[in-house]
Coordinates of C-alpha atoms in Angstrom, one line a residue:
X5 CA -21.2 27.8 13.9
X6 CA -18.8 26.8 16.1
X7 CA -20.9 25.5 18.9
X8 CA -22.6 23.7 16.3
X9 CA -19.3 21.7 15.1
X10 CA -18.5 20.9 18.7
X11 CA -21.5 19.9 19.4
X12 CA -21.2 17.2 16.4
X13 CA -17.9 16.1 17.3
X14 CA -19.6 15.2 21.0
X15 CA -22.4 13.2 19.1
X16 CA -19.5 11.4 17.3
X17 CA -17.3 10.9 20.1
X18 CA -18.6 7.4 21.5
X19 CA -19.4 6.0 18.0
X20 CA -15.5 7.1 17.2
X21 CA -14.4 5.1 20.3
X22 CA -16.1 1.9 19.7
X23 CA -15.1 1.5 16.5
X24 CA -11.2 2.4 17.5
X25 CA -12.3 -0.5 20.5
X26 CA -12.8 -3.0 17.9
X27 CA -10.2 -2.1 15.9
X28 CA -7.6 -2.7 18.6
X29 CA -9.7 -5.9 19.8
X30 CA -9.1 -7.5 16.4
X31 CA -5.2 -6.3 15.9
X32 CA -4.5 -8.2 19.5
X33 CA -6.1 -11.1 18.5
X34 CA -4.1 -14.2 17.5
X35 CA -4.1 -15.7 14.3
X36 CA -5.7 -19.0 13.8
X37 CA -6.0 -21.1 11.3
X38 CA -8.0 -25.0 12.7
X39 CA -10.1 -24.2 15.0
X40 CA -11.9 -21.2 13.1
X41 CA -11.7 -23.0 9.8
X42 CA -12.5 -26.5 10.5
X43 CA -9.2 -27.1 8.9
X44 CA -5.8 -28.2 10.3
X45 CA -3.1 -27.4 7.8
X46 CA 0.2 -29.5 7.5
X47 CA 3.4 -29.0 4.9
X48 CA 2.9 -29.9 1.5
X49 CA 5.3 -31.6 -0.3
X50 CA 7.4 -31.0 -3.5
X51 CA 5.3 -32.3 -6.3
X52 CA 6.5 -36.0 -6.6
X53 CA 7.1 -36.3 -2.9
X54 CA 3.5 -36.8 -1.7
X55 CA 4.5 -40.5 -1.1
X56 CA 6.8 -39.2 2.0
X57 CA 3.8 -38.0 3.9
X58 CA 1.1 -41.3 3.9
X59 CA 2.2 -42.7 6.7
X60 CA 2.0 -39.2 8.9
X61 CA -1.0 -38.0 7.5
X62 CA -2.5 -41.4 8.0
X63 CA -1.5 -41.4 11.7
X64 CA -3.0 -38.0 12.4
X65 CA -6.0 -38.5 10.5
X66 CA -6.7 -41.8 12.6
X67 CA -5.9 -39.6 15.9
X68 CA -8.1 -37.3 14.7
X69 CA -11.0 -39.3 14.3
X70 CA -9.9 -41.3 17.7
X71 CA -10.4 -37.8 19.4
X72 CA -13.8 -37.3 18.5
X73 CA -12.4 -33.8 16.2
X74 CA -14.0 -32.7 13.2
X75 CA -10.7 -30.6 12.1
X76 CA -10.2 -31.8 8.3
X77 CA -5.9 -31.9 6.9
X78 CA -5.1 -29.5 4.1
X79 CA -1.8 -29.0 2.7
X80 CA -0.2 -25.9 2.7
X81 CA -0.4 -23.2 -0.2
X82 CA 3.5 -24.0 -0.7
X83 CA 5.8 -26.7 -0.5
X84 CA 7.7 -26.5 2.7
X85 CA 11.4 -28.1 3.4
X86 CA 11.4 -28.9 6.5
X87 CA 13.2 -26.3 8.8
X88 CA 10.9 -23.6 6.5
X89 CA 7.9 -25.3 8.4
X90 CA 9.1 -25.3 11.7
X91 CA 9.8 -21.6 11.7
X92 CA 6.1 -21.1 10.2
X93 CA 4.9 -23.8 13.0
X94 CA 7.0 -22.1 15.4
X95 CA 5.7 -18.7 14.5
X96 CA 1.9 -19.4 14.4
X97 CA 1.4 -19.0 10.9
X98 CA 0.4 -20.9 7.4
X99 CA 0.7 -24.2 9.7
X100 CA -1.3 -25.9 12.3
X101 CA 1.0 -28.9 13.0
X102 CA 4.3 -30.8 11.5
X103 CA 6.1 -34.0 12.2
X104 CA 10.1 -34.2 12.4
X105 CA 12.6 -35.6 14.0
X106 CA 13.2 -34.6 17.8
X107 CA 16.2 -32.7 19.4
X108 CA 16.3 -30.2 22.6
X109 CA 16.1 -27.3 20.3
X110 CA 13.2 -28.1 18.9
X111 CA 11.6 -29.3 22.1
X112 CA 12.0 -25.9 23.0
X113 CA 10.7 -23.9 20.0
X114 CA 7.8 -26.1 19.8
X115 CA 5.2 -28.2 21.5
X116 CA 5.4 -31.8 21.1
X117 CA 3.5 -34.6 21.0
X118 CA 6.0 -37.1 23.1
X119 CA 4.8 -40.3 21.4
X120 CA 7.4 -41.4 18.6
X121 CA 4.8 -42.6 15.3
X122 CA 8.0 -44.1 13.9
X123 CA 8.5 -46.1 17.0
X124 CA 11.9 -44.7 16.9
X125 CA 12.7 -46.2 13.5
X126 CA 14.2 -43.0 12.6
X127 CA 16.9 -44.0 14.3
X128 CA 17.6 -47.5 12.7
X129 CA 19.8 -46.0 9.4
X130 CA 20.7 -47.9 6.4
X131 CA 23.0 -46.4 3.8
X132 CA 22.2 -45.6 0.5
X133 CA 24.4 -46.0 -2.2
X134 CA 25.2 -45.7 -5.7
X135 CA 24.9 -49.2 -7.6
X136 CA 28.6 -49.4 -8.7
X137 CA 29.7 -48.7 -5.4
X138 CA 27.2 -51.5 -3.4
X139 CA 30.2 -53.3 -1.6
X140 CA 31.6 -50.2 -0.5
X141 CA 30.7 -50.5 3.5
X142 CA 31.4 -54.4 3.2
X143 CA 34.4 -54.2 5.1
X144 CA 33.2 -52.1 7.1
X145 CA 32.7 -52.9 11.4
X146 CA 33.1 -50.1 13.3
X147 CA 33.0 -46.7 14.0
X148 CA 36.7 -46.0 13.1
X149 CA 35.7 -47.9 10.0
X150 CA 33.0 -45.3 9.2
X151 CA 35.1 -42.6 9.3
X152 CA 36.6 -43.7 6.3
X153 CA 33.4 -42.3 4.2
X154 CA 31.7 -39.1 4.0
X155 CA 27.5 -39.3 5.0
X156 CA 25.4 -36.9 2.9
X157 CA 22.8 -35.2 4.9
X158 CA 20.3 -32.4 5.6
X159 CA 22.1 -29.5 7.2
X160 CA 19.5 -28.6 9.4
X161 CA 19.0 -32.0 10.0
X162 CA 19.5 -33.9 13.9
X163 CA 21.2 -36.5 12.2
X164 CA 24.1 -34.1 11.0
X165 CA 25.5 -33.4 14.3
X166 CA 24.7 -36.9 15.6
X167 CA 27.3 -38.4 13.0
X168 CA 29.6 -35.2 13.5
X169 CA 29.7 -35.8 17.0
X170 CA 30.9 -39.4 16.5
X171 CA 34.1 -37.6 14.1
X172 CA 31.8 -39.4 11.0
X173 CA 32.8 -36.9 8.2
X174 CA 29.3 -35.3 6.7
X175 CA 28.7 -33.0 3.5
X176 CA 25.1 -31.3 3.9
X177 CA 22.7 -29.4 1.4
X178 CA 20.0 -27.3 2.3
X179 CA 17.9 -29.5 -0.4
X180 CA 16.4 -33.0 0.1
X181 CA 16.2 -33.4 -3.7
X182 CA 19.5 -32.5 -4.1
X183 CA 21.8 -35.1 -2.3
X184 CA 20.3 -37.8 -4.3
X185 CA 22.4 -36.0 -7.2
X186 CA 25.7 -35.5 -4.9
X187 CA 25.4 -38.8 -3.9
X188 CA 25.6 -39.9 -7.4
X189 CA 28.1 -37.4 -8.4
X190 CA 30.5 -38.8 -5.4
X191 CA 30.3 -35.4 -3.8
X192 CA 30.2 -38.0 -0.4
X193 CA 30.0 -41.8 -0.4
X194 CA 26.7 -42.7 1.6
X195 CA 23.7 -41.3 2.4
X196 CA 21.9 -43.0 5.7
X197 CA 18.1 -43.2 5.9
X198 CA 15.6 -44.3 7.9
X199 CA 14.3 -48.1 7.5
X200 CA 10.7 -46.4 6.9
X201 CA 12.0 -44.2 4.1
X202 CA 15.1 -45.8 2.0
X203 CA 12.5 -48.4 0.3
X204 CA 10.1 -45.8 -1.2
X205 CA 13.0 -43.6 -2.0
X206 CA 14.8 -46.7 -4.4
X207 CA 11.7 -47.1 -6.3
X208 CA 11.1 -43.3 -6.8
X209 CA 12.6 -41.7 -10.1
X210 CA 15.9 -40.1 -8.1
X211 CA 16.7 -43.8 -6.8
X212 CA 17.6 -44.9 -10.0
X213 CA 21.0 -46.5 -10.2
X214 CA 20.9 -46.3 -6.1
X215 CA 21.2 -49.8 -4.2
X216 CA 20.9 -50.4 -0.3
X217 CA 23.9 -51.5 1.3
X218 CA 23.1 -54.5 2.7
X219 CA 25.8 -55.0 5.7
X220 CA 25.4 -52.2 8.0
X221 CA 22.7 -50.6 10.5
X222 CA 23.3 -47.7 12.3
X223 CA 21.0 -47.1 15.1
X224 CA 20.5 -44.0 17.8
X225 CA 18.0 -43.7 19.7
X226 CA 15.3 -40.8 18.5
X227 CA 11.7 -40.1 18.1
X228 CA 9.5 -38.3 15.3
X229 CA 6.8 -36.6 16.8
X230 CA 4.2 -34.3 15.9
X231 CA 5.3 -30.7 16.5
X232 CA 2.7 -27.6 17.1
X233 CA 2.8 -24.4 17.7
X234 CA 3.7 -23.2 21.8
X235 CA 0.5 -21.0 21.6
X236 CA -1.9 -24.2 20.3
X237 CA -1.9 -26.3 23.2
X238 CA -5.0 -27.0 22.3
X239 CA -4.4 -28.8 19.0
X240 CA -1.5 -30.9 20.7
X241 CA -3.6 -32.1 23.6
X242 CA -6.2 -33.1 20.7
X243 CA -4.3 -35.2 18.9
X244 CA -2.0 -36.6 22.2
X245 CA -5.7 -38.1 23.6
X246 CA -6.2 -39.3 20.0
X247 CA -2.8 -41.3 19.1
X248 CA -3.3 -43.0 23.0
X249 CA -6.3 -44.5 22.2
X250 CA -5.5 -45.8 19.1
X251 CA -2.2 -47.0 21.1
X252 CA -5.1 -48.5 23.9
X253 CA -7.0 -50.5 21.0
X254 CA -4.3 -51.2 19.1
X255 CA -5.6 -49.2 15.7
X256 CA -1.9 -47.7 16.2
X257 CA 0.2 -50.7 16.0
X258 CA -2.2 -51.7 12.7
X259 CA -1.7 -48.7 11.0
X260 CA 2.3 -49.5 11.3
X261 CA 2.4 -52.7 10.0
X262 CA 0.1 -52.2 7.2
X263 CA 2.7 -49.4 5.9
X264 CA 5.9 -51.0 7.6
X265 CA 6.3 -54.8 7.7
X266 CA 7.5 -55.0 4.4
X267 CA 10.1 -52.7 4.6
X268 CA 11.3 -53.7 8.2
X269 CA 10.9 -57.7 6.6
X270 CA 13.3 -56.1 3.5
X271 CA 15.8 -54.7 6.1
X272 CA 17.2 -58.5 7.2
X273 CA 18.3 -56.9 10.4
X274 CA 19.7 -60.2 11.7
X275 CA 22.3 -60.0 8.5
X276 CA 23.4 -56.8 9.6
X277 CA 26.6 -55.5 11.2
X278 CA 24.6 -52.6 14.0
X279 CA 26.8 -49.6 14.7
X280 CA 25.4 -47.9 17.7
X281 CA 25.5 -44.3 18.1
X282 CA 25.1 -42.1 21.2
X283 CA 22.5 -39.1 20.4
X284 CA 23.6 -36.3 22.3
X285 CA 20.3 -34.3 21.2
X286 CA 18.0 -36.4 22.9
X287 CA 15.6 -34.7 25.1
X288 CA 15.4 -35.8 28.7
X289 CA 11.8 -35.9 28.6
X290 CA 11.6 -38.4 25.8
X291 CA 9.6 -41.8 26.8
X292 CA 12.1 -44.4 26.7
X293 CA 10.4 -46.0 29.9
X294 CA 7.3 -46.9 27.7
X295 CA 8.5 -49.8 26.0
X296 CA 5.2 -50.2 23.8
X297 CA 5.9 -47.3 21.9
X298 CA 9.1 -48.3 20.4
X299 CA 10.3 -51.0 17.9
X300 CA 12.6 -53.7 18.7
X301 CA 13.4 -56.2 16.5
X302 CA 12.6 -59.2 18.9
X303 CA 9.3 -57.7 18.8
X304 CA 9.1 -57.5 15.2
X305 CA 9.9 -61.2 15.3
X306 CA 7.3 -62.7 17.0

């Protein structure tokens, strides 16, 4: 009898280590979410804030389809703030790809696509304010004038330590939504945003009793890129080839206009007072030579 059971266990033995083969095969094996799905997943929104991601989500579509790929965009399950979806970017999981503002960290942490879809617009800042308080930066000319006021921002947000390294006080919250509300409660006096945001922000429900100021532009330089993940090269080089030949036929520069020209048209830069500001998070790497890919408003002009 016991022959007989050894003799079984022999018969077993190879069967036994094939299947603990595969097993191991598929614990090593990375997880992926495009390419064996046909799907590349980006961060959903807050319901209400769809409106913040046409302009992206156009951009990549049209690089996309500039590529050649047949990769289809999908919203995550869940709404992401955004340093939530870099960690998930960052870690491979629940997210194929993500646009933010650049710094050195995240250059680091993540692989980016080093052509700026805002054409650096990011970096041209106009301050919101509640409507009782519109002539509140009237006076003001400089930096030492700034300092006079308290920004609202992100905390994990570039632009935070930009200002803070300028000695511009700033009072954060981990919440987009909510510094609409502390601006309005005075828990700081302005709250800068990007030319191709502050526009659709005033006419959504939280912009209520919120004005542009309409006498200062800060400017840094800065990019927002398209961020994936270090082990999806793959995906990155995709939609890199894409986004230069919509640059090449100029599908790119359309796409812009068609969702920025009003607002930069709204801006009256040529009325404004333009505080610059150093960015000491700039990457080295970032194109600056390439003067087609950012905005200037001579440019904008002709």
């Amino acid at each position: 009898m016991k022959g007989l059971k050894t003799e079984r266990l022999r018969m077993l033995s190879p069967a036994i280590g094939c299947w603990l083969l595969g097993v191991l095969l598929l614990s090593s094996m990375p997880v992926l979410y495009a390419d064996d799905s046909g799907v590349m997943r980006y961060p959903r929104r807050a319901d209400g804030d769809e409106f913040r991601s046409s302009y992206e989500l156009a951009q990549l579509q049209l690089a996309l389809d500039k590529a050649g790929s047949s990769l289809r965009l999908e919203p995550s399950h869940y709404s992401m703030e955004q340093e939530r979806a870099l960690v998930n970017l960052e870690r491979n999981e629940r997210l194929d790809v993500a646009w933010s503002m650049t710094s050195r960290d995240r250059e680091q942490r993540l692989l980016p696509v080093r052509i700026p879809l805002d054409k650096g617009l990011f970096g041209w800042r106009i301050a919101l304010l509640p409507s009782h308080r519109a002539e509140l930066l009237k006076d003001v000319r400089n930096l030492d004038d700034l300092r006079q006021f308290t920004a609202g921002q992100g905390h994990d947000w570039p632009d935070s330590a930009i200002l803070r390294s300028h000695g511009l006080p700033v009072t954060t919250s981990s919440s987009y939504g909510s510094l609409f509300r502390m601006l309005q409660a005075q828990r700081f006096d302005y709250f800068p945003r990007s030319m191709i945001e502050i526009w659709d922000e005033l006419e959504h429900p939280r912009g209520q009793r919120l004005v542009a100021d309409p006498y200062v532009l800060l400017h840094y330089p800065t990019a927002m890129y398209f961020f994936f993940s270090l082990q999806r090269p793959e995906l990155a080089e995709t939609v890199r080839r894409g986004m230069e030949a919509a640059i090449a036929d100029g599908s790119f520069e359309r796409l812009f206009q068609q969702h920025f020209a009003a607002s930069l048209e709204r801006a009256h830069l040529d009325q404004r007072r333009v505080i610059k500001l150093h960015n000491p998070l700039m990457p080295s790497a970032t194109p600056l030579q390439r003067r087609e890919l950012w905005f200037t408003p001579a440019a904008q002009a002709r």
